[in-house]
mmCIF file of C-alpha atoms and ligand atoms in Angstrom:
data_model
loop_
_atom_site.group_PDB
_atom_site.id
_atom_site.type_symbol
_atom_site.label_atom_id
_atom_site.label_comp_id
_atom_site.label_asym_id
_atom_site.label_seq_id
_atom_site.Cartn_x
_atom_site.Cartn_y
_atom_site.Cartn_z
ATOM 1 C CA UNK A 1 81.986 -22.311 -193.542
ATOM 2 C CA UNK A 2 83.775 -21.345 -190.322
ATOM 3 C CA UNK A 3 83.386 -23.164 -187.007
ATOM 4 C CA UNK A 4 83.961 -20.921 -183.985
ATOM 5 C CA UNK A 5 84.759 -23.040 -180.923
ATOM 6 C CA UNK A 6 83.719 -21.945 -177.424
ATOM 7 C CA UNK A 7 86.395 -20.204 -175.341
ATOM 8 C CA UNK A 8 88.118 -22.832 -173.213
ATOM 9 C CA UNK A 9 86.783 -25.854 -175.161
ATOM 10 C CA UNK A 10 88.868 -29.028 -174.886
ATOM 11 C CA UNK A 11 91.296 -30.503 -177.423
ATOM 12 C CA UNK A 12 88.912 -33.443 -177.626
ATOM 13 C CA UNK A 13 86.073 -31.105 -178.713
ATOM 14 C CA UNK A 14 88.314 -29.700 -181.461
ATOM 15 C CA UNK A 15 89.300 -33.198 -182.631
ATOM 16 C CA UNK A 16 85.634 -34.231 -182.824
ATOM 17 C CA UNK A 17 84.954 -31.322 -185.167
ATOM 18 C CA UNK A 18 88.018 -31.940 -187.384
ATOM 19 C CA UNK A 19 87.275 -35.715 -187.525
ATOM 20 C CA UNK A 20 83.715 -34.943 -188.590
ATOM 21 C CA UNK A 21 85.007 -32.636 -191.374
ATOM 22 C CA UNK A 22 87.551 -35.277 -192.445
ATOM 23 C CA UNK A 23 84.936 -38.033 -192.608
ATOM 24 C CA UNK A 24 82.764 -35.869 -194.831
ATOM 25 C CA UNK A 25 85.564 -35.688 -197.420
ATOM 26 C CA UNK A 26 86.276 -32.003 -196.770
ATOM 27 C CA UNK A 27 89.495 -30.273 -195.731
ATOM 28 C CA UNK A 28 90.008 -27.882 -192.821
ATOM 29 C CA UNK A 29 92.413 -25.280 -191.520
ATOM 30 C CA UNK A 30 92.673 -24.432 -187.830
ATOM 31 C CA UNK A 31 93.513 -20.990 -186.492
ATOM 32 C CA UNK A 32 94.246 -20.472 -182.797
ATOM 33 C CA UNK A 33 93.149 -17.017 -181.611
ATOM 34 C CA UNK A 34 93.747 -15.520 -178.158
ATOM 35 C CA UNK A 35 90.439 -16.829 -176.782
ATOM 36 C CA UNK A 36 88.819 -18.827 -179.569
ATOM 37 C CA UNK A 37 89.891 -21.602 -181.909
ATOM 38 C CA UNK A 38 88.473 -21.132 -185.401
ATOM 39 C CA UNK A 39 88.241 -24.003 -187.885
ATOM 40 C CA UNK A 40 87.770 -23.151 -191.554
ATOM 41 C CA UNK A 41 85.972 -25.800 -193.626
ATOM 42 C CA UNK A 42 87.416 -25.932 -197.143
ATOM 43 C CA UNK A 43 85.532 -27.327 -200.120
ATOM 44 C CA UNK A 44 81.879 -27.487 -201.138
ATOM 45 C CA UNK A 45 79.858 -28.298 -198.009
ATOM 46 C CA UNK A 46 76.101 -28.905 -198.172
ATOM 47 C CA UNK A 47 73.952 -26.511 -196.085
ATOM 48 C CA UNK A 48 72.827 -29.471 -193.868
ATOM 49 C CA UNK A 49 76.452 -29.987 -192.896
ATOM 50 C CA UNK A 50 76.270 -26.801 -190.862
ATOM 51 C CA UNK A 51 73.508 -28.291 -188.632
ATOM 52 C CA UNK A 52 75.541 -31.422 -187.950
ATOM 53 C CA UNK A 53 78.538 -29.294 -186.898
ATOM 54 C CA UNK A 54 76.467 -27.113 -184.602
ATOM 55 C CA UNK A 55 75.387 -30.201 -182.631
ATOM 56 C CA UNK A 56 78.963 -31.107 -181.672
ATOM 57 C CA UNK A 57 80.229 -30.312 -178.140
ATOM 58 C CA UNK A 58 82.330 -27.157 -177.754
ATOM 59 C CA UNK A 59 80.980 -25.503 -180.905
ATOM 60 C CA UNK A 60 79.841 -21.919 -180.318
ATOM 61 C CA UNK A 61 78.625 -21.107 -183.814
ATOM 62 C CA UNK A 62 79.012 -22.001 -187.465
ATOM 63 C CA UNK A 63 79.259 -19.036 -189.829
ATOM 64 C CA UNK A 64 78.718 -19.254 -193.571
ATOM 65 C CA UNK A 65 81.442 -17.261 -195.353
ATOM 66 C CA UNK A 66 79.905 -15.341 -198.178
ATOM 67 C CA UNK A 67 83.228 -14.763 -199.960
ATOM 68 C CA UNK A 68 84.723 -17.323 -202.358
ATOM 69 C CA UNK A 69 88.104 -16.982 -200.610
ATOM 70 C CA UNK A 70 88.008 -18.385 -197.075
ATOM 71 C CA UNK A 71 91.497 -18.538 -195.519
ATOM 72 C CA UNK A 72 92.336 -15.068 -196.850
ATOM 73 C CA UNK A 73 89.135 -13.583 -195.382
ATOM 74 C CA UNK A 74 88.903 -11.567 -192.202
ATOM 75 C CA UNK A 75 85.947 -13.693 -191.152
ATOM 76 C CA UNK A 76 88.281 -16.666 -190.837
ATOM 77 C CA UNK A 77 91.118 -14.726 -189.225
ATOM 78 C CA UNK A 78 89.835 -11.564 -187.534
ATOM 79 C CA UNK A 79 93.250 -10.322 -186.364
ATOM 80 C CA UNK A 80 95.898 -8.958 -188.757
ATOM 81 C CA UNK A 81 98.498 -11.488 -189.875
ATOM 82 C CA UNK A 82 102.000 -10.474 -188.850
ATOM 83 C CA UNK A 83 105.058 -11.874 -190.586
ATOM 84 C CA UNK A 84 108.527 -11.834 -189.095
ATOM 85 C CA UNK A 85 111.632 -12.009 -191.292
ATOM 86 C CA UNK A 86 114.947 -11.917 -189.450
ATOM 87 C CA UNK A 87 113.498 -9.567 -186.834
ATOM 88 C CA UNK A 88 111.687 -7.281 -189.311
ATOM 89 C CA UNK A 89 107.907 -7.444 -188.947
ATOM 90 C CA UNK A 90 105.399 -6.936 -191.739
ATOM 91 C CA UNK A 91 101.745 -6.360 -190.952
ATOM 92 C CA UNK A 92 102.022 -5.040 -187.414
ATOM 93 C CA UNK A 93 101.971 -1.401 -186.463
ATOM 94 C CA UNK A 94 105.414 -0.747 -187.878
ATOM 95 C CA UNK A 95 105.919 0.172 -191.547
ATOM 96 C CA UNK A 96 108.180 -2.093 -193.639
ATOM 97 C CA UNK A 97 110.302 -0.492 -196.356
ATOM 98 C CA UNK A 98 111.567 -2.773 -199.142
ATOM 99 C CA UNK A 99 113.988 -1.003 -201.464
ATOM 100 C CA UNK A 100 116.634 -1.807 -204.052
ATOM 101 C CA UNK A 101 117.204 -2.097 -207.766
ATOM 102 C CA UNK A 102 114.768 -3.669 -210.192
ATOM 103 C CA UNK A 103 117.477 -6.171 -211.176
ATOM 104 C CA UNK A 104 120.761 -7.188 -209.575
ATOM 105 C CA UNK A 105 123.360 -6.107 -212.155
ATOM 106 C CA UNK A 106 126.753 -6.384 -210.444
ATOM 107 C CA UNK A 107 128.398 -6.755 -207.032
ATOM 108 C CA UNK A 108 129.209 -3.067 -206.884
ATOM 109 C CA UNK A 109 125.657 -2.049 -207.881
ATOM 110 C CA UNK A 110 123.850 -4.210 -205.308
ATOM 111 C CA UNK A 111 126.284 -3.530 -202.459
ATOM 112 C CA UNK A 112 126.257 0.238 -202.917
ATOM 113 C CA UNK A 113 122.446 0.241 -203.175
ATOM 114 C CA UNK A 114 122.065 -1.974 -200.113
ATOM 115 C CA UNK A 115 124.254 0.375 -198.064
ATOM 116 C CA UNK A 116 122.433 3.482 -199.297
ATOM 117 C CA UNK A 117 118.894 2.191 -198.716
ATOM 118 C CA UNK A 118 119.825 0.878 -195.277
ATOM 119 C CA UNK A 119 121.311 4.236 -194.308
ATOM 120 C CA UNK A 120 118.090 5.933 -195.442
ATOM 121 C CA UNK A 121 115.917 3.636 -193.283
ATOM 122 C CA UNK A 122 114.910 0.694 -195.505
ATOM 123 C CA UNK A 123 114.299 -2.530 -193.609
ATOM 124 C CA UNK A 124 114.370 -5.075 -196.492
ATOM 125 C CA UNK A 125 116.542 -5.236 -199.644
ATOM 126 C CA UNK A 126 114.895 -6.045 -202.989
ATOM 127 C CA UNK A 127 116.531 -7.061 -206.266
ATOM 128 C CA UNK A 128 115.533 -9.310 -209.147
ATOM 129 C CA UNK A 129 117.756 -12.207 -210.233
ATOM 130 C CA UNK A 130 115.137 -13.861 -212.472
ATOM 131 C CA UNK A 131 113.442 -11.086 -214.451
ATOM 132 C CA UNK A 132 110.119 -11.438 -216.296
ATOM 133 C CA UNK A 133 110.749 -9.223 -219.353
ATOM 134 C CA UNK A 134 108.260 -8.256 -222.024
ATOM 135 C CA UNK A 135 110.837 -8.858 -224.782
ATOM 136 C CA UNK A 136 113.075 -11.934 -224.982
ATOM 137 C CA UNK A 137 115.904 -9.644 -226.160
ATOM 138 C CA UNK A 138 115.963 -7.610 -222.932
ATOM 139 C CA UNK A 139 118.227 -8.337 -219.920
ATOM 140 C CA UNK A 140 116.787 -11.427 -218.206
ATOM 141 C CA UNK A 141 118.656 -11.170 -214.891
ATOM 142 C CA UNK A 142 121.803 -12.828 -213.516
ATOM 143 C CA UNK A 143 120.012 -15.959 -212.257
ATOM 144 C CA UNK A 144 121.762 -17.793 -209.407
ATOM 145 C CA UNK A 145 124.720 -15.399 -209.584
ATOM 146 C CA UNK A 146 122.247 -12.603 -208.716
ATOM 147 C CA UNK A 147 120.975 -14.600 -205.729
ATOM 148 C CA UNK A 148 124.566 -14.982 -204.488
ATOM 149 C CA UNK A 149 125.185 -11.250 -204.755
ATOM 150 C CA UNK A 150 121.973 -10.563 -202.829
ATOM 151 C CA UNK A 151 123.131 -12.912 -200.041
ATOM 152 C CA UNK A 152 126.433 -11.072 -199.954
ATOM 153 C CA UNK A 153 124.590 -7.776 -199.513
ATOM 154 C CA UNK A 154 122.486 -9.320 -196.728
ATOM 155 C CA UNK A 155 125.596 -10.547 -194.989
ATOM 156 C CA UNK A 156 127.157 -7.113 -195.039
ATOM 157 C CA UNK A 157 124.100 -5.003 -194.153
ATOM 158 C CA UNK A 158 121.923 -7.445 -192.197
ATOM 159 C CA UNK A 159 118.952 -6.529 -194.413
ATOM 160 C CA UNK A 160 116.643 -9.482 -195.213
ATOM 161 C CA UNK A 161 116.199 -9.999 -198.974
ATOM 162 C CA UNK A 162 113.177 -10.337 -201.258
ATOM 163 C CA UNK A 163 113.502 -11.595 -204.830
ATOM 164 C CA UNK A 164 111.230 -12.956 -207.545
ATOM 165 C CA UNK A 165 110.691 -16.583 -208.473
ATOM 166 C CA UNK A 166 109.177 -17.235 -211.910
ATOM 167 C CA UNK A 167 108.767 -21.001 -212.219
ATOM 168 C CA UNK A 168 107.829 -23.890 -209.886
ATOM 169 C CA UNK A 169 111.145 -25.470 -210.871
ATOM 170 C CA UNK A 170 113.149 -22.531 -209.418
ATOM 171 C CA UNK A 171 111.303 -22.353 -206.082
ATOM 172 C CA UNK A 172 113.727 -24.591 -204.220
ATOM 173 C CA UNK A 173 116.777 -22.694 -205.481
ATOM 174 C CA UNK A 174 115.347 -19.216 -204.789
ATOM 175 C CA UNK A 175 114.146 -20.312 -201.323
ATOM 176 C CA UNK A 176 117.718 -21.346 -200.465
ATOM 177 C CA UNK A 177 118.813 -17.703 -200.714
ATOM 178 C CA UNK A 178 115.732 -15.469 -200.287
ATOM 179 C CA UNK A 179 114.031 -14.470 -197.044
ATOM 180 C CA UNK A 180 110.822 -13.570 -198.919
ATOM 181 C CA UNK A 181 109.887 -14.977 -202.345
ATOM 182 C CA UNK A 182 108.092 -12.639 -204.716
ATOM 183 C CA UNK A 183 105.481 -13.880 -207.180
ATOM 184 C CA UNK A 184 105.290 -11.191 -209.857
ATOM 185 C CA UNK A 185 102.234 -9.625 -211.458
ATOM 186 C CA UNK A 186 102.597 -11.710 -214.628
ATOM 187 C CA UNK A 187 102.525 -14.900 -212.582
ATOM 188 C CA UNK A 188 99.671 -14.063 -210.222
ATOM 189 C CA UNK A 189 97.588 -16.807 -211.799
ATOM 190 C CA UNK A 190 100.386 -19.276 -212.474
ATOM 191 C CA UNK A 191 98.617 -21.943 -210.431
ATOM 192 C CA UNK A 192 101.427 -24.547 -210.395
ATOM 193 C CA UNK A 193 103.758 -21.796 -209.069
ATOM 194 C CA UNK A 194 101.219 -20.765 -206.410
ATOM 195 C CA UNK A 195 100.843 -24.402 -205.307
ATOM 196 C CA UNK A 196 104.608 -24.815 -205.105
ATOM 197 C CA UNK A 197 105.251 -21.661 -203.028
ATOM 198 C CA UNK A 198 102.333 -22.776 -200.852
ATOM 199 C CA UNK A 199 104.463 -25.719 -199.760
ATOM 200 C CA UNK A 200 107.514 -23.788 -198.551
ATOM 201 C CA UNK A 201 108.103 -22.421 -195.077
ATOM 202 C CA UNK A 202 109.082 -18.907 -196.149
ATOM 203 C CA UNK A 203 106.965 -15.765 -196.654
ATOM 204 C CA UNK A 204 105.644 -15.135 -200.163
ATOM 205 C CA UNK A 205 104.743 -11.709 -201.521
ATOM 206 C CA UNK A 206 102.035 -11.980 -204.175
ATOM 207 C CA UNK A 207 101.788 -9.034 -206.551
ATOM 208 C CA UNK A 208 98.437 -8.088 -208.054
ATOM 209 C CA UNK A 209 98.054 -9.260 -211.656
ATOM 210 C CA UNK A 210 98.215 -6.718 -214.466
ATOM 211 C CA UNK A 211 94.460 -6.804 -215.036
ATOM 212 C CA UNK A 212 93.227 -8.636 -211.964
ATOM 213 C CA UNK A 213 90.282 -7.817 -209.784
ATOM 214 C CA UNK A 214 90.766 -7.783 -206.017
ATOM 215 C CA UNK A 215 88.743 -10.998 -205.807
ATOM 216 C CA UNK A 216 90.959 -12.806 -208.343
ATOM 217 C CA UNK A 217 94.002 -11.620 -206.397
ATOM 218 C CA UNK A 218 92.641 -12.916 -203.079
ATOM 219 C CA UNK A 219 91.733 -16.237 -204.719
ATOM 220 C CA UNK A 220 95.336 -16.493 -205.945
ATOM 221 C CA UNK A 221 96.459 -15.898 -202.325
ATOM 222 C CA UNK A 222 93.996 -18.621 -201.294
ATOM 223 C CA UNK A 223 95.926 -21.130 -203.462
ATOM 224 C CA UNK A 224 99.086 -20.451 -201.426
ATOM 225 C CA UNK A 225 97.265 -20.455 -198.075
ATOM 226 C CA UNK A 226 95.357 -23.660 -198.819
ATOM 227 C CA UNK A 227 98.634 -25.502 -199.470
ATOM 228 C CA UNK A 228 99.625 -24.685 -195.869
ATOM 229 C CA UNK A 229 101.772 -21.549 -196.197
ATOM 230 C CA UNK A 230 100.126 -18.893 -194.037
ATOM 231 C CA UNK A 231 102.870 -16.298 -194.550
ATOM 232 C CA UNK A 232 101.371 -14.435 -197.501
ATOM 233 C CA UNK A 233 101.906 -10.720 -198.177
ATOM 234 C CA UNK A 234 99.926 -8.888 -200.881
ATOM 235 C CA UNK A 235 101.405 -6.140 -203.063
ATOM 236 C CA UNK A 236 99.407 -3.537 -204.990
ATOM 237 C CA UNK A 237 101.528 -2.569 -208.020
ATOM 238 C CA UNK A 238 99.024 -0.866 -210.257
ATOM 239 C CA UNK A 239 96.646 -2.232 -212.863
ATOM 240 C CA UNK A 240 96.158 -1.705 -216.601
ATOM 241 C CA UNK A 241 93.712 1.030 -217.511
ATOM 242 C CA UNK A 242 93.181 3.277 -220.539
ATOM 243 C CA UNK A 243 95.489 5.939 -219.026
ATOM 244 C CA UNK A 244 98.802 6.463 -220.816
ATOM 245 C CA UNK A 245 100.460 9.136 -218.640
ATOM 246 C CA UNK A 246 101.425 6.391 -216.201
ATOM 247 C CA UNK A 247 102.729 2.848 -216.801
ATOM 248 C CA UNK A 248 99.819 1.460 -214.750
ATOM 249 C CA UNK A 249 97.129 3.007 -212.578
ATOM 250 C CA UNK A 250 97.811 2.698 -208.860
ATOM 251 C CA UNK A 251 94.635 1.446 -207.201
ATOM 252 C CA UNK A 252 94.940 3.188 -203.845
ATOM 253 C CA UNK A 253 91.427 2.044 -202.912
ATOM 254 C CA UNK A 254 92.659 -1.567 -203.010
ATOM 255 C CA UNK A 255 94.638 -0.868 -199.807
ATOM 256 C CA UNK A 256 91.703 -0.090 -197.463
ATOM 257 C CA UNK A 257 89.570 -2.709 -199.257
ATOM 258 C CA UNK A 258 92.161 -5.428 -198.570
ATOM 259 C CA UNK A 259 92.411 -4.251 -194.957
ATOM 260 C CA UNK A 260 88.647 -4.570 -194.624
ATOM 261 C CA UNK A 261 88.116 -7.968 -196.245
ATOM 262 C CA UNK A 262 91.408 -9.723 -195.452
ATOM 263 C CA UNK A 263 93.876 -10.162 -192.597
ATOM 264 C CA UNK A 264 96.897 -10.354 -194.910
ATOM 265 C CA UNK A 265 99.494 -7.547 -194.893
ATOM 266 C CA UNK A 266 99.548 -5.268 -197.924
ATOM 267 C CA UNK A 267 102.572 -3.522 -199.411
ATOM 268 C CA UNK A 268 102.329 -0.733 -202.008
ATOM 269 C CA UNK A 269 104.676 -0.554 -204.997
ATOM 270 C CA UNK A 270 104.505 2.979 -206.416
ATOM 271 C CA UNK A 271 107.465 2.264 -208.746
ATOM 272 C CA UNK A 272 105.763 -0.286 -211.024
ATOM 273 C CA UNK A 273 102.383 1.362 -210.448
ATOM 274 C CA UNK A 274 103.475 4.659 -211.987
ATOM 275 C CA UNK A 275 106.569 3.876 -214.078
ATOM 276 C CA UNK A 276 107.871 7.406 -213.418
ATOM 277 C CA UNK A 277 110.382 8.306 -210.700
ATOM 278 C CA UNK A 278 108.738 11.679 -209.975
ATOM 279 C CA UNK A 279 105.407 10.004 -209.198
ATOM 280 C CA UNK A 280 106.910 7.495 -206.769
ATOM 281 C CA UNK A 281 107.153 9.894 -203.832
ATOM 282 C CA UNK A 282 103.570 11.288 -203.886
ATOM 283 C CA UNK A 283 102.048 7.834 -204.447
ATOM 284 C CA UNK A 284 104.196 6.330 -201.689
ATOM 285 C CA UNK A 285 102.905 8.947 -199.252
ATOM 286 C CA UNK A 286 99.313 8.353 -200.364
ATOM 287 C CA UNK A 287 99.729 4.591 -199.905
ATOM 288 C CA UNK A 288 101.018 4.964 -196.344
ATOM 289 C CA UNK A 289 98.220 7.420 -195.543
ATOM 290 C CA UNK A 290 95.742 4.847 -196.885
ATOM 291 C CA UNK A 291 96.950 2.173 -194.482
ATOM 292 C CA UNK A 292 99.555 0.198 -196.453
ATOM 293 C CA UNK A 293 101.798 -1.937 -194.233
ATOM 294 C CA UNK A 294 104.848 -0.943 -196.220
ATOM 295 C CA UNK A 295 106.404 0.097 -199.505
ATOM 296 C CA UNK A 296 108.374 -1.533 -202.299
ATOM 297 C CA UNK A 297 110.520 1.089 -204.008
ATOM 298 C CA UNK A 298 113.044 0.692 -206.833
ATOM 299 C CA UNK A 299 116.338 2.470 -206.164
ATOM 300 C CA UNK A 300 119.411 2.506 -208.438
ATOM 301 C CA UNK A 301 122.861 4.168 -208.116
ATOM 302 C CA UNK A 302 122.475 5.541 -211.636
ATOM 303 C CA UNK A 303 118.928 5.213 -213.025
ATOM 304 C CA UNK A 304 120.027 6.482 -216.463
ATOM 305 C CA UNK A 305 122.257 3.438 -216.834
ATOM 306 C CA UNK A 306 119.905 0.843 -215.259
ATOM 307 C CA UNK A 307 119.428 -2.338 -217.297
ATOM 308 C CA UNK A 308 115.767 -2.533 -216.219
ATOM 309 C CA UNK A 309 113.161 -0.001 -215.061
ATOM 310 C CA UNK A 310 115.490 3.025 -214.954
ATOM 311 C CA UNK A 311 112.715 5.607 -215.592
ATOM 312 C CA UNK A 312 110.905 4.602 -212.385
ATOM 313 C CA UNK A 313 114.001 4.139 -210.195
ATOM 314 C CA UNK A 314 114.892 6.647 -207.486
ATOM 315 C CA UNK A 315 118.431 7.902 -206.979
ATOM 316 C CA UNK A 316 119.891 7.472 -203.488
ATOM 317 C CA UNK A 317 119.141 11.134 -202.733
ATOM 318 C CA UNK A 318 115.548 10.890 -203.924
ATOM 319 C CA UNK A 319 114.997 7.756 -201.837
ATOM 320 C CA UNK A 320 116.389 9.488 -198.774
ATOM 321 C CA UNK A 321 114.080 12.425 -199.405
ATOM 322 C CA UNK A 322 111.057 10.121 -199.612
ATOM 323 C CA UNK A 323 112.076 8.437 -196.344
ATOM 324 C CA UNK A 324 112.361 11.808 -194.594
ATOM 325 C CA UNK A 325 108.712 12.545 -195.466
ATOM 326 C CA UNK A 326 107.263 9.301 -194.081
ATOM 327 C CA UNK A 327 107.341 9.770 -190.278
ATOM 328 C CA UNK A 328 104.705 12.543 -190.027
ATOM 329 C CA UNK A 329 102.359 10.660 -192.395
ATOM 330 C CA UNK A 330 102.756 7.442 -190.424
ATOM 331 C CA UNK A 331 102.278 9.289 -187.152
ATOM 332 C CA UNK A 332 99.080 10.931 -188.406
ATOM 333 C CA UNK A 333 97.447 7.509 -188.781
ATOM 334 C CA UNK A 334 98.903 6.119 -185.520
ATOM 335 C CA UNK A 335 101.444 3.806 -187.103
ATOM 336 C CA UNK A 336 104.542 3.011 -185.108
ATOM 337 C CA UNK A 337 107.360 5.066 -186.556
ATOM 338 C CA UNK A 338 109.978 4.547 -183.859
ATOM 339 C CA UNK A 339 112.153 2.411 -186.093
ATOM 340 C CA UNK A 340 111.670 4.712 -189.082
ATOM 341 C CA UNK A 341 112.793 7.683 -187.012
ATOM 342 C CA UNK A 342 115.749 5.880 -185.493
ATOM 343 C CA UNK A 343 116.951 4.567 -188.825
ATOM 344 C CA UNK A 344 116.603 7.886 -190.555
ATOM 345 C CA UNK A 345 118.549 9.665 -187.815
ATOM 346 C CA UNK A 346 121.338 7.083 -187.459
HETATM 347 C C1 LIG B 401 109.489 -6.241 -210.121
HETATM 348 O O1 LIG B 401 109.176 -6.175 -208.927
HETATM 349 O O2 LIG B 401 110.620 -5.914 -210.557
HETATM 350 C C2 LIG B 401 108.463 -6.641 -211.113
HETATM 351 C C3 LIG B 401 108.786 -7.213 -212.268
HETATM 352 O O3 LIG B 401 107.231 -6.296 -210.724
HETATM 353 P P1 LIG B 401 105.774 -6.655 -211.343
HETATM 354 O O4 LIG B 401 105.659 -8.137 -211.285
HETATM 355 O O5 LIG B 401 104.854 -5.928 -210.399
HETATM 356 O O6 LIG B 401 105.741 -6.091 -212.737
HETATM 357 MN MN1 LIG B 402 111.106 -3.528 -211.896
#
């Protein structure tokens, strides 16, 4: 249920509505638009509750939200959510490019990659310090040492950093270093983790689960939003299908669907979606053409020697080539490419 207040209603009118919701044992979330204040009612409200709300002063209308997710829905928040990290915006007209290795491996590896992706036009540096690996015998990441190396790379290049957090216990530590915390596909429904990242004041990028529907994904985002963190970014990274030519199947249609039903920014990850470096470029272009707010691309100085995800990692040259193809695609769909152009040229 969403309460739309009249334009110019008083603070007292708003308080009357929120008090009424409180007294009925329900929770609420207020969103201040340019002209209207919108109050989302959270929890199971009886249909009669709607009538009692409509009688209150300052209430324009009460809308029943048909979707099971409320705070993530466009009905609740008609305008796009924009997130700002150290001057880089995600979800506005500009396209955000997150790039870097799958895992931080050494100082030399992360610093050289950070410099190369920045020079090619990336706006955010990625790199995993805590790695969710299918086998316990594979490289698990450098842990806190990896976070320190990422901070070093941020200090030198000025690029904000995104890195994965795997357990509720690590959230505090990762949040000390990271500008954006990533919740990986395998943890999309780790509810204690979602609750915990919902209580921090930093942006969280939530990857789509390996076999999750769009609705399950948005309900996972709802967990974070309902804990009070409204800086949620979604990331389409491919889903499991019967196809074996690719690691996953990139669900391009998820991008315009998310744009239609939700206000949250959506990033496309063609690296994990395809698992093959030569498919990253075409899928990246398709994602931007479909309206993605940005890309997450794995880049490594020497993919053949990478400790994780080498087959899907781009070399520096291949990443630069991909970046050179983006401006005309972005321009064709009226996205702001000023920064892309400037960065590519400088
Ligand atoms: C990653 O970003 O390196 C990663 C492990 O991704 P996903 O959770 O999408 O598999
Ligand atoms: Mn990876």
